[in-house]
XYZ file of N, CA, C and O in Angstrom:
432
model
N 0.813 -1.201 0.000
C 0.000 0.000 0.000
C 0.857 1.266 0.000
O 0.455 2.317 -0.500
N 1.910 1.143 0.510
C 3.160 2.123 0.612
C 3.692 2.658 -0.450
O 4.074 3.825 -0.539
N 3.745 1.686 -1.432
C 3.952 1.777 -2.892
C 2.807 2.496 -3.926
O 2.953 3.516 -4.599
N 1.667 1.649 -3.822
C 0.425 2.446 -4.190
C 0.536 4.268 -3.883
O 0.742 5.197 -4.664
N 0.327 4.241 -2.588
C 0.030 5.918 -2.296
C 1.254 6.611 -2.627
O 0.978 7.655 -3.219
N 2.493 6.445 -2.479
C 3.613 7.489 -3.511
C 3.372 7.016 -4.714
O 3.787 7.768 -5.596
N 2.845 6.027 -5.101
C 2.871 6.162 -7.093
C 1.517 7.331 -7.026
O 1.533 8.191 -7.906
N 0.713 7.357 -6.314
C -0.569 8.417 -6.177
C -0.192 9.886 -6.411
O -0.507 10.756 -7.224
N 0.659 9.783 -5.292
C 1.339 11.192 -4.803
C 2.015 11.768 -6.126
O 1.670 12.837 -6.630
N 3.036 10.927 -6.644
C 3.611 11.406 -7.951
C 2.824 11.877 -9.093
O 3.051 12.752 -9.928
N 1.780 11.025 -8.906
C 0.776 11.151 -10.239
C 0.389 12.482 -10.128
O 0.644 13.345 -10.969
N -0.332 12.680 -8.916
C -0.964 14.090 -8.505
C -0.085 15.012 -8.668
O -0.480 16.047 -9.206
N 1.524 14.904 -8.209
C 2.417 16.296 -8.422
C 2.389 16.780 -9.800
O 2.307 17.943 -10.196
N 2.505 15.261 -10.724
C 2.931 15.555 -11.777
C 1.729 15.995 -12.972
O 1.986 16.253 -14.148
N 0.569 16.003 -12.431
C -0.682 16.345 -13.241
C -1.080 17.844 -12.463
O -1.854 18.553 -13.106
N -0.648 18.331 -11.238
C -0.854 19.729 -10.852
C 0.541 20.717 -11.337
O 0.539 21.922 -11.086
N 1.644 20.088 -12.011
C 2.798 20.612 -12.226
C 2.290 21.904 -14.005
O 1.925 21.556 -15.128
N 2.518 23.258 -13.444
C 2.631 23.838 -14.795
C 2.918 23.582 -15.951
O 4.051 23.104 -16.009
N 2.365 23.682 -17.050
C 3.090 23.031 -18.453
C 3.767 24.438 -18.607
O 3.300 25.536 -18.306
N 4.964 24.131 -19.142
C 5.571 25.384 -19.859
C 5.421 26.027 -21.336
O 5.374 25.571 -22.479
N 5.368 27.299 -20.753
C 4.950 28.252 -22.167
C 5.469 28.406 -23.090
O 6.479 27.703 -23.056
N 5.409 28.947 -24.001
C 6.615 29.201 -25.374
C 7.615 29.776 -24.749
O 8.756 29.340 -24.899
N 7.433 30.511 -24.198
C 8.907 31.267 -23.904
C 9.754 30.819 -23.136
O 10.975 30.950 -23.225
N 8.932 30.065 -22.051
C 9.801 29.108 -21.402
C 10.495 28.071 -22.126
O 11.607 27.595 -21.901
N 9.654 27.794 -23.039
C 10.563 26.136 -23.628
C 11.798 27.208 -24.945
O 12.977 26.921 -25.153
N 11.199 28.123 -25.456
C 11.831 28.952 -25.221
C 13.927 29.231 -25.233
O 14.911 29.049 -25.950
N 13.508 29.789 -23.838
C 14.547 29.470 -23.298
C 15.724 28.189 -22.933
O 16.940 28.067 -23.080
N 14.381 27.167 -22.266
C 15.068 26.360 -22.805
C 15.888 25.301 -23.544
O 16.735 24.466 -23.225
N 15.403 25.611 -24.437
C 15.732 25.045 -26.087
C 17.053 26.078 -26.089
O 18.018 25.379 -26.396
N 17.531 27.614 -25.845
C 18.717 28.027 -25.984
C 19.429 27.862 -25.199
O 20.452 28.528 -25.355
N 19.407 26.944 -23.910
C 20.496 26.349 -23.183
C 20.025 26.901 -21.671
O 20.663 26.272 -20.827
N 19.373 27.597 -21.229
C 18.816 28.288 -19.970
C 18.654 27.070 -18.871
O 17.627 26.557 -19.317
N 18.921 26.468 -17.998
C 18.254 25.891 -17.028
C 16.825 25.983 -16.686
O 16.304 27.098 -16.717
N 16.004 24.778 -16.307
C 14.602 24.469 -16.019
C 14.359 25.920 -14.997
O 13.323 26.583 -15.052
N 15.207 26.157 -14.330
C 14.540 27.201 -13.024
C 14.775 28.391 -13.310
O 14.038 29.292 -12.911
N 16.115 28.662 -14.239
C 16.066 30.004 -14.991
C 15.029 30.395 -15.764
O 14.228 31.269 -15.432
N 15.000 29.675 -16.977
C 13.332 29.723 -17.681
C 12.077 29.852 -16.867
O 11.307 30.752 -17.202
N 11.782 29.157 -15.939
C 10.600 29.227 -14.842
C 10.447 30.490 -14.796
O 9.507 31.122 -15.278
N 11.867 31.136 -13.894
C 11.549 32.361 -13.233
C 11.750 33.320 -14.405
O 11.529 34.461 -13.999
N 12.042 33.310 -15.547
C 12.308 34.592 -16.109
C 10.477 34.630 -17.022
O 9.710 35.530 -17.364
N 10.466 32.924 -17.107
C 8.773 33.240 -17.950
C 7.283 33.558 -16.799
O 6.111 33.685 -17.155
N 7.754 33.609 -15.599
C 7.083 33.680 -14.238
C 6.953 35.498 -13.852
O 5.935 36.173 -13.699
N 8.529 35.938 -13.775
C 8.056 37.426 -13.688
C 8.991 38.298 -14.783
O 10.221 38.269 -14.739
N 8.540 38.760 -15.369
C 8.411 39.287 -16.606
C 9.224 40.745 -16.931
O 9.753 41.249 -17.921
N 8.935 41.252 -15.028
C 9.769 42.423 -15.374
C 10.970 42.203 -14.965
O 11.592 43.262 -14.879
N 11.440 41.498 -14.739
C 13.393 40.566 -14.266
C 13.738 40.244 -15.575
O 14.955 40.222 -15.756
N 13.118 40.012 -16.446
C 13.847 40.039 -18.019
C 14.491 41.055 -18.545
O 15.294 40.670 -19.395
N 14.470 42.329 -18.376
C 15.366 43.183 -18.844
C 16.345 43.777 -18.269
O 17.007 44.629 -18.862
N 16.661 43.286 -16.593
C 17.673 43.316 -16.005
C 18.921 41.924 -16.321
O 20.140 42.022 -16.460
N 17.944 40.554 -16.360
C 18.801 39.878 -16.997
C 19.553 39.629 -18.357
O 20.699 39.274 -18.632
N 18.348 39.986 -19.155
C 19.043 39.861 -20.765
C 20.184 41.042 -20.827
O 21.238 40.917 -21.451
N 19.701 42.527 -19.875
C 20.946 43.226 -19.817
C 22.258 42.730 -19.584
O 23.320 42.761 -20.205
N 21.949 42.360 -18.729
C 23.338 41.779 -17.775
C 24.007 40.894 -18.687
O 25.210 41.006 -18.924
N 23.103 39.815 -19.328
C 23.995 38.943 -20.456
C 24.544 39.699 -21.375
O 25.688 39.451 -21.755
N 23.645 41.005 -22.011
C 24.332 41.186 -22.959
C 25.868 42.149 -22.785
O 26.935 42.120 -23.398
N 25.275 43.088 -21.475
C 26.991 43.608 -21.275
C 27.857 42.686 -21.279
O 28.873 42.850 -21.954
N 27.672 41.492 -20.528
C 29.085 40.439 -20.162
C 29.235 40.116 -21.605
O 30.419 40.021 -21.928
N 28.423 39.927 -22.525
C 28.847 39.315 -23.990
C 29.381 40.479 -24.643
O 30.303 40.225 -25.417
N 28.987 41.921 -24.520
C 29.523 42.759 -25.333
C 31.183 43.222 -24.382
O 32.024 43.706 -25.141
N 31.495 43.136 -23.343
C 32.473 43.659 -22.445
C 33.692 42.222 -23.237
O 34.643 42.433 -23.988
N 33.194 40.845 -22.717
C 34.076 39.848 -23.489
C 34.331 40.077 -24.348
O 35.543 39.869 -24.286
N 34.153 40.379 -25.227
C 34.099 41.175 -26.870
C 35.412 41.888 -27.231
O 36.416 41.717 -27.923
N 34.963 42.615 -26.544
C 35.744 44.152 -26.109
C 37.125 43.801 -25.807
O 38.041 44.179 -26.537
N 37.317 43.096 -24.765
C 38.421 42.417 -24.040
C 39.063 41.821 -24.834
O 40.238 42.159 -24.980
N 38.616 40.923 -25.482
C 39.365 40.115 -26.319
C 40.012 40.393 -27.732
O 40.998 39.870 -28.251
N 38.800 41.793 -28.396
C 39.775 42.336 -29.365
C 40.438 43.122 -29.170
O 41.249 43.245 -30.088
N 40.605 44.040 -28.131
C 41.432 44.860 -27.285
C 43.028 43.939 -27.153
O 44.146 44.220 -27.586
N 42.599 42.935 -26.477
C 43.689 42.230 -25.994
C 44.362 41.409 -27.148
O 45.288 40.625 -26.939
N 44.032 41.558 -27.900
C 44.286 40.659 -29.254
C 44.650 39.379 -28.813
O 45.762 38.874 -28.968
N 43.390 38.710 -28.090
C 43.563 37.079 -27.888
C 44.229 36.392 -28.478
O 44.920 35.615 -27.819
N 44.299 36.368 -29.536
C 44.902 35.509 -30.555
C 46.183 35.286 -30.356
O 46.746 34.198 -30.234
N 46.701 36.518 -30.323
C 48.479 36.850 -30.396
C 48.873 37.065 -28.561
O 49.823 36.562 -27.962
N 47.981 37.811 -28.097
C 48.440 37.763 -26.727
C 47.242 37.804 -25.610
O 46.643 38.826 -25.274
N 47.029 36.562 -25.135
C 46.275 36.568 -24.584
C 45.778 36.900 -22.797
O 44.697 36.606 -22.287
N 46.716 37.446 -22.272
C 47.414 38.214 -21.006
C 46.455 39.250 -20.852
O 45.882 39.290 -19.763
N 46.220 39.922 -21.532
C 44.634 40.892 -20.782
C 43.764 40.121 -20.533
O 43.517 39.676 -19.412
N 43.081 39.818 -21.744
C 42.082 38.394 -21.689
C 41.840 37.961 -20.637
O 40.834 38.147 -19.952
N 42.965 37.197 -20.372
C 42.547 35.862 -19.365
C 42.730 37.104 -17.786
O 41.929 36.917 -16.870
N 43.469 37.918 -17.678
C 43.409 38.606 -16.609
C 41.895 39.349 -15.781
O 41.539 39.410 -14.604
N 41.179 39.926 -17.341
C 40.410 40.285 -17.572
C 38.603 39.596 -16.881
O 37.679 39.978 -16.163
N 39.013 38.387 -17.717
C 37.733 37.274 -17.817
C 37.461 36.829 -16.790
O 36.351 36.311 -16.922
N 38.039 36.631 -15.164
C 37.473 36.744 -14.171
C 36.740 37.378 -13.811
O 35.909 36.999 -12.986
N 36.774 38.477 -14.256
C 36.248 39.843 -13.382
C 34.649 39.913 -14.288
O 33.695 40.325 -13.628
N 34.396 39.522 -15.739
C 33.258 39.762 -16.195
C 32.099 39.429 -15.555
O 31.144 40.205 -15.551
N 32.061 38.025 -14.841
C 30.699 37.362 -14.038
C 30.701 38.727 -13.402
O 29.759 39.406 -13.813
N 31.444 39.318 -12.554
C 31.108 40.318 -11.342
C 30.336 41.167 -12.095
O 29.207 41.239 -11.610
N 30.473 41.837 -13.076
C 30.196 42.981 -14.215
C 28.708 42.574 -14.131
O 27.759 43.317 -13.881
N 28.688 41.199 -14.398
C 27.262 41.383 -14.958
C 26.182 40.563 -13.741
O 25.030 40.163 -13.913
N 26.772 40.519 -12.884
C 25.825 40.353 -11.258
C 25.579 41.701 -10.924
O 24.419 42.033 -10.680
N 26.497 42.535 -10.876
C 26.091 44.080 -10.475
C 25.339 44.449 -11.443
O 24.360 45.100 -11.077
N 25.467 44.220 -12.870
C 24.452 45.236 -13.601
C 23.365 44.466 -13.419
O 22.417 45.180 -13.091
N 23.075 43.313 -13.487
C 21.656 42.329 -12.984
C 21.065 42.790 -11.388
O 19.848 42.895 -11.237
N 21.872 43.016 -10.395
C 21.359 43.376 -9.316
C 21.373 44.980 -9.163
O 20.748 45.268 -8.141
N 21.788 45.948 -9.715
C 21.811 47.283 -9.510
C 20.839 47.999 -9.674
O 19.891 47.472 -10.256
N 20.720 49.194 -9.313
C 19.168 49.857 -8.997
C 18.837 50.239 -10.617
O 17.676 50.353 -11.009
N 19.890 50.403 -11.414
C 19.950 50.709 -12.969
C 18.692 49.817 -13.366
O 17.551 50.278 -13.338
N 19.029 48.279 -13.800
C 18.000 47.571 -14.539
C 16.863 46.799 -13.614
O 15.727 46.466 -13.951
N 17.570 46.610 -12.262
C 16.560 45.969 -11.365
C 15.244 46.491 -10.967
O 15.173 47.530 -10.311
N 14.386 45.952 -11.261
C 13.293 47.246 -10.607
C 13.126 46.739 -9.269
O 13.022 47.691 -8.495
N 13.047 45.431 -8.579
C 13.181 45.080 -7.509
C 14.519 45.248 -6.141
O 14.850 44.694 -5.093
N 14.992 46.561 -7.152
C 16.370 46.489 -6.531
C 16.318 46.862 -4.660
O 17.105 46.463 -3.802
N 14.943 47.864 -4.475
C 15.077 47.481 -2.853
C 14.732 46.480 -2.442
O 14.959 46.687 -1.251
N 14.369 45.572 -2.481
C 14.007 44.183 -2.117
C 15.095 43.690 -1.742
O 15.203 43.224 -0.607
N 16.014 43.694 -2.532
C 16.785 43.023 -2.460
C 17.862 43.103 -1.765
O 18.643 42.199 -1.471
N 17.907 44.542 -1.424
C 18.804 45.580 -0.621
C 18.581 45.082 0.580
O 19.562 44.724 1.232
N 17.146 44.934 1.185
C 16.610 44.355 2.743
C 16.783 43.830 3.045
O 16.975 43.802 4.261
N 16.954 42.463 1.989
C 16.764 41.036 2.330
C 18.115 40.661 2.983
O 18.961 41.553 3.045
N 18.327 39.779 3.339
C 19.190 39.317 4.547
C 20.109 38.796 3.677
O 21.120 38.241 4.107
């Protein structure tokens, strides 16, 4: 009977579980994680703090690398390319694109 009622239980999670939307599948069809997609097709106005944030870190890498002329010397670059994740957590969390940015300020 133990067996019965969790095959129950599963059934029920998995028939009250959201189907995902276009934009969610979406996302992840371009490589996004199940919980990234969730939350970005969930609240709507966190999308233009994140797609920001990706796109500075993709346009700053850019930058860096033809600056640094990777190819031939790659010593800025790689000096450099640590520091981009930070770039684009601050522009994702900053009062600039965040609109939730006091929230987040409070929170513990």
């Amino acid at each position: 009977t133990a067996a019965l009622d969790a095959g129950w239980e599963r059934l029920d999670a998995e028939l009250d579980a959201p189907r995902p939307g276009r934009f969610e599948r979406l996302l992840t069809w371009c490589g996004a994680g199940d919980g990234t997609a969730r939350l970005l097709a969930a609240t709507p106005v966190l999308r233009r703090s994140w797609f920001g944030a990706l796109t500075a870190v993709l346009l700053v890498t850019f930058l860096v690398a033809v600056a640094a002329g990777a190819a031939d010397r790659p010593t800025l670059f790689l000096a450099c390319a640590p520091l981009l994740p930070l770039v684009s957590v601050a522009l994702a969390y900053g009062p600039v694109l965040d609109p939730t940015h006091e929230m987040a300020v409070v929170s513990p």
